[in-house]
Amino acid sequence: MGMPDAKMTARRLSVHYGDKRALHEVDLDVAANEVTALIGPSGCGKSTFLRCLNRMNDTIDGARVSGEVILDGEPLYGPSGIDPVLLRARVGMVFQRPNPFPKSIYDNVAFGPRLHGLVSEADALDALVRTSLERAGLWSEVKDRLHERGTGLSGGQQQRLCIARAIAVEPELILMDEPCSALDPIATARIEELIDELRQTYTIVIVTHSMQQAARVSQTTAFFHLGRIVEVGATEQVFTAPASELTQGYITGRFG
Ligand SMILES: Nc1ncnc2c1ncn2[C@@H]1O[C@H](COP(=O)(O)OP(=O)(O)O)[C@@H](O)[C@H]1O
Ligand SMILES: [Mg+2]
C-alpha cells in the first residue's frame, strides 16, 4: 500500500467539526527525508489535515477524525493507536506564531527531553540542548544567554527556538503550519535554509500560503481545495505542468 519509502500514510482521512465536514477522504503518502508542502486557499483544510498527523485534533472540541494515518506501519488511530503523548515526541510541530514557553532559552529546549526522560545526566542534557540549538541554527546567537527568557528573542529567533525545542526530542517527523507567516523576509529565508538542512535528518510536512515558499523548500506538493486533495506530485511538476485545471488556476493566481 502506498509508496515503498513512505514515512507516513493517510488513507480516506476525513474530519468533521460538529456536523461540518472539513476534510473528505484524503489520501497522501509522505516520503521520508523530503519536504512535503501542503498548499491551497484559506479554509481548504490544510491545518486540519496537518493536525491529524500528530493527533492534535484530539484536543479540539467537536472534532472527529475517521480514516487511517500510519507512521512506519503503526496506526495512529483506533484501538491499537499510538499513545498521543509518545506520538507527539515522534511527530513534532511548529506553529504559525512562534510560541516559546515563558521560560529560559535553555529550559525551552530541555523541556521535552525532561518530560520524556531522555537523558539523566546534567552534562548529557547540556549537550542535547547545545546540539538542538546548533541544528536549529541558533546556538551562536544565544550561547551566552541561555538563561534569558525565550520570549525576549526576535520573532525569527523565537521560531528557530521552537524548532530547536521540537528537535530536542529527536522526532521522526516535523510538522510546520505556516511557520514563516509572522516573520520578515530575512528571518523567513533563514528558516527556509534550515528546513532544507533539516530534511537530511527528518521528514517535514509544511503548510504554506506562499507558493514561492512551497516551490523553494519542498520536493512534493499537495494542492488542497474544499477539503480534498486535488493534485499531488513532484513540486516542480505541480508548479510547471499541473495536471488539474483547478491547480493551474490556483498557482496562476486566478483564485486563492
Ligand atoms: N476548531 C474548529 N472548529 C470548527 N471549524 C473549524 C475549526 N478549525 C477549522 N475549521 C473549519 O474547517 C475548515 C478547514 O479549516 P483549516 O483546516 O483551518 O483550513 P486551512 O488551514 O487550509 O486554512 C474551514 O472551513 C474552517 O472554518
Ligand atoms: Mg491553516
Short mmCIF file of C-alpha atoms and ligand atoms in Angstrom, two decimals:
data_model
loop_
_atom_site.label_atom_id
_atom_site.label_comp_id
_atom_site.label_asym_id
_atom_site.label_seq_id
_atom_site.Cartn_x
_atom_site.Cartn_y
_atom_site.Cartn_z
CA MET A 1 0.00 0.00 0.00
CA GLY A 2 1.33 3.43 -0.93
CA MET A 3 4.86 4.34 -1.97
CA PRO A 4 7.58 2.00 -0.71
CA ASP A 5 9.52 4.65 1.21
CA ALA A 6 6.51 6.43 2.73
CA LYS A 7 7.21 7.55 6.29
CA MET A 8 3.60 8.38 6.91
CA THR A 9 0.45 7.45 5.04
CA ALA A 10 -3.05 8.89 5.25
CA ARG A 11 -5.95 6.88 3.88
CA ARG A 12 -9.58 8.02 3.48
CA LEU A 13 -8.91 10.62 6.14
CA SER A 14 -11.97 12.70 6.98
CA VAL A 15 -12.53 15.29 9.68
CA HIS A 16 -15.80 16.77 10.91
CA TYR A 17 -16.21 19.75 13.21
CA GLY A 18 -19.67 19.14 14.65
CA ASP A 19 -21.72 18.33 11.57
CA LYS A 20 -19.48 20.29 9.21
CA ARG A 21 -17.10 18.21 7.16
CA ALA A 22 -13.69 19.86 6.78
CA LEU A 23 -11.74 17.01 5.17
CA HIS A 24 -13.09 14.47 2.67
CA GLU A 25 -11.39 11.09 2.37
CA VAL A 26 -7.89 12.39 1.84
CA ASP A 27 -5.11 10.02 0.77
CA LEU A 28 -1.48 11.13 0.99
CA ASP A 29 1.92 9.45 1.22
CA VAL A 30 4.65 11.43 2.96
CA ALA A 31 8.10 10.36 1.76
CA ALA A 32 10.97 10.05 4.23
CA ASN A 33 13.63 12.78 4.25
CA GLU A 34 11.63 15.00 2.00
CA VAL A 35 9.73 18.20 2.48
CA THR A 36 6.07 17.82 1.54
CA ALA A 37 4.25 21.13 1.07
CA LEU A 38 0.50 21.50 1.54
CA ILE A 39 -0.91 24.42 -0.43
CA GLY A 40 -4.36 25.72 -1.23
CA PRO A 41 -6.75 28.57 -0.48
CA SER A 42 -7.60 29.60 3.06
CA GLY A 43 -10.09 27.27 4.73
CA CYS A 44 -9.42 24.30 2.42
CA GLY A 45 -8.35 22.02 5.29
CA LYS A 46 -4.54 22.22 5.32
CA SER A 47 -4.22 22.83 9.06
CA THR A 48 -6.95 20.29 9.79
CA PHE A 49 -5.03 17.68 7.78
CA LEU A 50 -1.70 18.55 9.42
CA ARG A 51 -3.22 18.23 12.89
CA CYS A 52 -4.37 14.69 12.06
CA LEU A 53 -0.72 13.67 11.66
CA ASN A 54 0.06 14.08 15.36
CA ARG A 55 -3.49 13.79 16.73
CA MET A 56 -3.70 17.46 17.61
CA ASN A 57 -7.37 17.43 16.53
CA ASP A 58 -7.97 15.27 19.64
CA THR A 59 -7.57 18.47 21.63
CA ILE A 60 -10.27 20.34 19.65
CA ASP A 61 -13.83 20.10 20.97
CA GLY A 62 -16.24 18.68 18.43
CA ALA A 63 -13.53 17.47 16.02
CA ARG A 64 -13.98 13.90 14.77
CA VAL A 65 -11.40 12.06 12.70
CA SER A 66 -12.10 8.98 10.59
CA GLY A 67 -9.89 7.00 8.25
CA GLU A 68 -6.32 5.94 8.82
CA VAL A 69 -2.94 7.50 9.43
CA ILE A 70 0.02 5.16 9.56
CA LEU A 71 3.50 6.01 10.82
CA ASP A 72 6.09 3.40 9.83
CA GLY A 73 3.43 0.71 9.73
CA GLU A 74 1.84 1.71 13.05
CA PRO A 75 -1.71 3.11 13.11
CA LEU A 76 -2.16 6.44 14.90
CA TYR A 77 -5.89 5.99 15.47
CA GLY A 78 -8.07 3.13 16.58
CA PRO A 79 -7.73 0.60 19.38
CA SER A 80 -4.05 -0.09 18.69
CA GLY A 81 -3.27 3.60 18.09
CA ILE A 82 -0.03 5.13 19.33
CA ASP A 83 -0.28 6.94 22.69
CA PRO A 84 -0.73 10.65 21.81
CA VAL A 85 1.99 11.85 24.19
CA LEU A 86 4.57 9.47 22.74
CA LEU A 87 3.31 10.26 19.26
CA ARG A 88 3.93 13.98 19.71
CA ALA A 89 7.55 13.23 20.59
CA ARG A 90 7.87 11.27 17.33
CA VAL A 91 5.95 13.86 15.33
CA GLY A 92 6.86 17.39 16.40
CA MET A 93 5.01 20.55 15.48
CA VAL A 94 5.95 24.15 14.80
CA PHE A 95 3.13 26.68 14.69
CA GLN A 96 2.30 29.82 12.76
CA ARG A 97 3.18 32.19 15.56
CA PRO A 98 6.36 31.37 17.49
CA ASN A 99 5.20 30.12 20.89
CA PRO A 100 8.19 29.65 23.20
CA PHE A 101 7.28 28.83 26.79
CA PRO A 102 7.74 31.71 29.28
CA LYS A 103 10.94 30.05 30.43
CA SER A 104 14.64 30.41 29.71
CA ILE A 105 16.05 29.53 26.30
CA TYR A 106 17.73 26.51 27.93
CA ASP A 107 14.55 25.32 29.62
CA ASN A 108 12.54 25.66 26.41
CA VAL A 109 14.85 23.20 24.68
CA ALA A 110 15.28 20.96 27.74
CA PHE A 111 11.51 20.72 28.30
CA GLY A 112 10.78 17.76 26.02
CA PRO A 113 13.86 15.69 26.94
CA ARG A 114 13.00 16.17 30.64
CA LEU A 115 9.33 15.29 30.07
CA HIS A 116 10.22 12.10 28.23
CA GLY A 117 13.16 11.25 30.49
CA LEU A 118 15.53 11.12 27.52
CA VAL A 119 18.66 12.00 29.49
CA SER A 120 19.55 11.51 33.13
CA GLU A 121 22.85 13.35 33.50
CA ALA A 122 23.09 17.14 33.57
CA ASP A 123 26.07 17.04 31.15
CA ALA A 124 24.09 15.00 28.67
CA LEU A 125 21.19 17.44 28.87
CA ASP A 126 23.57 20.36 28.30
CA ALA A 127 24.94 18.57 25.24
CA LEU A 128 21.46 17.84 23.89
CA VAL A 129 20.38 21.46 24.36
CA ARG A 130 23.50 22.61 22.54
CA THR A 131 23.12 20.19 19.62
CA SER A 132 19.46 21.07 19.22
CA LEU A 133 20.24 24.79 19.14
CA GLU A 134 23.07 24.15 16.69
CA ARG A 135 20.81 22.17 14.38
CA ALA A 136 18.25 24.95 14.55
CA GLY A 137 20.95 27.46 13.55
CA LEU A 138 20.55 29.42 16.79
CA TRP A 139 23.45 28.36 19.00
CA SER A 140 25.92 31.12 18.11
CA GLU A 141 23.27 33.78 18.75
CA VAL A 142 22.18 32.51 22.17
CA LYS A 143 25.09 30.59 23.68
CA ASP A 144 25.95 33.44 26.06
CA ARG A 145 22.38 33.98 27.23
CA LEU A 146 20.88 30.53 27.64
CA HIS A 147 19.27 31.57 30.91
CA GLU A 148 17.44 34.55 29.47
CA ARG A 149 13.80 34.24 28.51
CA GLY A 150 13.00 32.72 25.14
CA THR A 151 10.24 35.27 24.67
CA GLY A 152 12.86 38.06 24.61
CA LEU A 153 14.32 36.87 21.30
CA SER A 154 13.37 38.30 17.90
CA GLY A 155 10.49 36.62 16.04
CA GLY A 156 12.78 34.68 13.75
CA GLN A 157 14.97 33.57 16.66
CA GLN A 158 11.87 32.52 18.60
CA GLN A 159 10.75 30.38 15.67
CA ARG A 160 14.21 28.76 15.48
CA LEU A 161 13.97 28.20 19.26
CA CYS A 162 10.64 26.42 18.67
CA ILE A 163 12.34 24.29 16.02
CA ALA A 164 15.16 23.52 18.49
CA ARG A 165 12.55 22.57 21.08
CA ALA A 166 10.86 20.27 18.58
CA ILE A 167 14.08 18.53 17.51
CA ALA A 168 15.40 18.10 21.08
CA VAL A 169 13.22 15.01 21.49
CA GLU A 170 14.61 13.56 18.24
CA PRO A 171 11.34 13.35 16.35
CA GLU A 172 10.99 11.47 13.09
CA LEU A 173 8.68 14.00 11.50
CA ILE A 174 8.30 17.73 11.93
CA LEU A 175 5.01 19.38 11.03
CA MET A 176 5.09 23.10 10.31
CA ASP A 177 1.94 25.20 9.93
CA GLU A 178 2.82 28.41 8.07
CA PRO A 179 5.98 28.77 10.18
CA CYS A 180 7.11 31.98 8.46
CA SER A 181 3.85 33.88 8.25
CA ALA A 182 4.75 36.10 11.23
CA LEU A 183 8.35 36.66 10.07
CA ASP A 184 10.13 39.24 7.93
CA PRO A 185 11.81 38.18 4.66
CA ILE A 186 15.30 37.78 6.18
CA ALA A 187 14.05 35.62 9.06
CA THR A 188 11.94 33.68 6.53
CA ALA A 189 14.98 32.99 4.36
CA ARG A 190 16.86 31.62 7.40
CA ILE A 191 14.00 29.28 8.26
CA GLU A 192 13.78 28.11 4.64
CA GLU A 193 17.52 27.30 4.60
CA LEU A 194 17.10 25.49 7.88
CA ILE A 195 14.20 23.41 6.54
CA ASP A 196 16.41 22.31 3.67
CA GLU A 197 19.16 21.20 6.10
CA LEU A 198 16.74 19.51 8.48
CA ARG A 199 15.32 17.23 5.83
CA GLN A 200 18.61 15.31 5.76
CA THR A 201 17.64 14.06 9.22
CA TYR A 202 13.88 14.48 9.47
CA THR A 203 10.78 14.20 7.35
CA ILE A 204 8.96 17.51 7.09
CA VAL A 205 5.39 18.44 6.22
CA ILE A 206 4.84 22.17 5.82
CA VAL A 207 1.67 24.15 5.25
CA THR A 208 2.32 27.37 3.41
CA HIS A 209 0.17 30.01 1.77
CA SER A 210 3.24 31.08 -0.21
CA MET A 211 3.58 29.20 -3.46
CA GLN A 212 7.10 30.62 -3.83
CA GLN A 213 7.98 29.09 -0.49
CA ALA A 214 6.49 25.73 -1.46
CA ALA A 215 8.47 25.83 -4.70
CA ARG A 216 11.71 26.73 -2.88
CA VAL A 217 11.61 24.27 0.02
CA SER A 218 9.60 21.22 -0.98
CA GLN A 219 10.14 18.14 -3.13
CA THR A 220 6.48 17.09 -3.15
CA THR A 221 3.46 19.39 -3.22
CA ALA A 222 -0.17 18.56 -2.45
CA PHE A 223 -2.84 21.02 -3.56
CA PHE A 224 -5.92 21.11 -1.31
CA HIS A 225 -9.27 22.55 -2.32
CA LEU A 226 -12.54 22.43 -0.33
CA GLY A 227 -11.29 19.67 1.96
CA ARG A 228 -9.93 17.39 -0.75
CA ILE A 229 -6.52 16.85 -2.32
CA VAL A 230 -6.94 17.83 -5.95
CA GLU A 231 -3.41 17.06 -7.01
CA VAL A 232 -0.18 15.76 -5.51
CA GLY A 233 3.13 15.33 -7.25
CA ALA A 234 6.74 16.40 -7.60
CA THR A 235 6.86 20.09 -6.70
CA GLU A 236 8.44 21.12 -9.98
CA GLN A 237 5.77 19.31 -11.96
CA VAL A 238 2.90 20.71 -9.88
CA PHE A 239 4.16 24.26 -10.43
CA THR A 240 5.17 23.97 -14.07
CA ALA A 241 2.76 21.44 -15.54
CA PRO A 242 -0.12 20.80 -13.16
CA ALA A 243 -2.45 18.01 -14.17
CA SER A 244 -5.58 19.73 -12.90
CA GLU A 245 -7.18 22.94 -14.13
CA LEU A 246 -8.01 23.82 -10.53
CA THR A 247 -4.34 23.62 -9.58
CA GLN A 248 -3.45 25.65 -12.64
CA GLY A 249 -5.99 28.29 -11.59
CA TYR A 250 -4.60 28.49 -8.10
CA ILE A 251 -0.91 28.68 -9.00
CA THR A 252 -1.56 31.33 -11.63
CA GLY A 253 -3.46 33.41 -9.07
CA ARG A 254 -6.94 33.12 -10.56
CA PHE A 255 -8.30 32.40 -7.07
CA GLY A 256 -6.95 31.91 -3.61
N1 LIG B 1 -11.73 24.31 15.52
C1 LIG B 1 -12.58 24.38 14.51
N2 LIG B 1 -13.92 24.34 14.71
C2 LIG B 1 -14.80 24.42 13.69
N3 LIG B 1 -14.44 24.55 12.41
C3 LIG B 1 -13.13 24.60 12.13
C4 LIG B 1 -12.13 24.53 13.15
N4 LIG B 1 -10.91 24.60 12.57
C5 LIG B 1 -11.14 24.71 11.25
N5 LIG B 1 -12.46 24.71 10.97
C6 LIG B 1 -13.09 24.81 9.65
O1 LIG B 1 -12.58 23.75 8.84
C7 LIG B 1 -12.27 24.20 7.53
C8 LIG B 1 -10.80 23.97 7.24
O2 LIG B 1 -10.05 24.83 8.07
P1 LIG B 1 -8.48 24.78 8.15
O3 LIG B 1 -8.03 23.39 8.29
O4 LIG B 1 -8.08 25.74 9.24
O5 LIG B 1 -8.05 25.35 6.72
P2 LIG B 1 -6.67 26.00 6.21
O6 LIG B 1 -5.60 25.66 7.19
O7 LIG B 1 -6.47 25.41 4.86
O8 LIG B 1 -6.92 27.48 6.11
C9 LIG B 1 -12.70 25.66 7.47
O9 LIG B 1 -14.00 25.73 6.96
C10 LIG B 1 -12.67 26.08 8.92
O10 LIG B 1 -13.59 27.12 9.16
MG MG B 2 -4.36 26.87 8.33
#
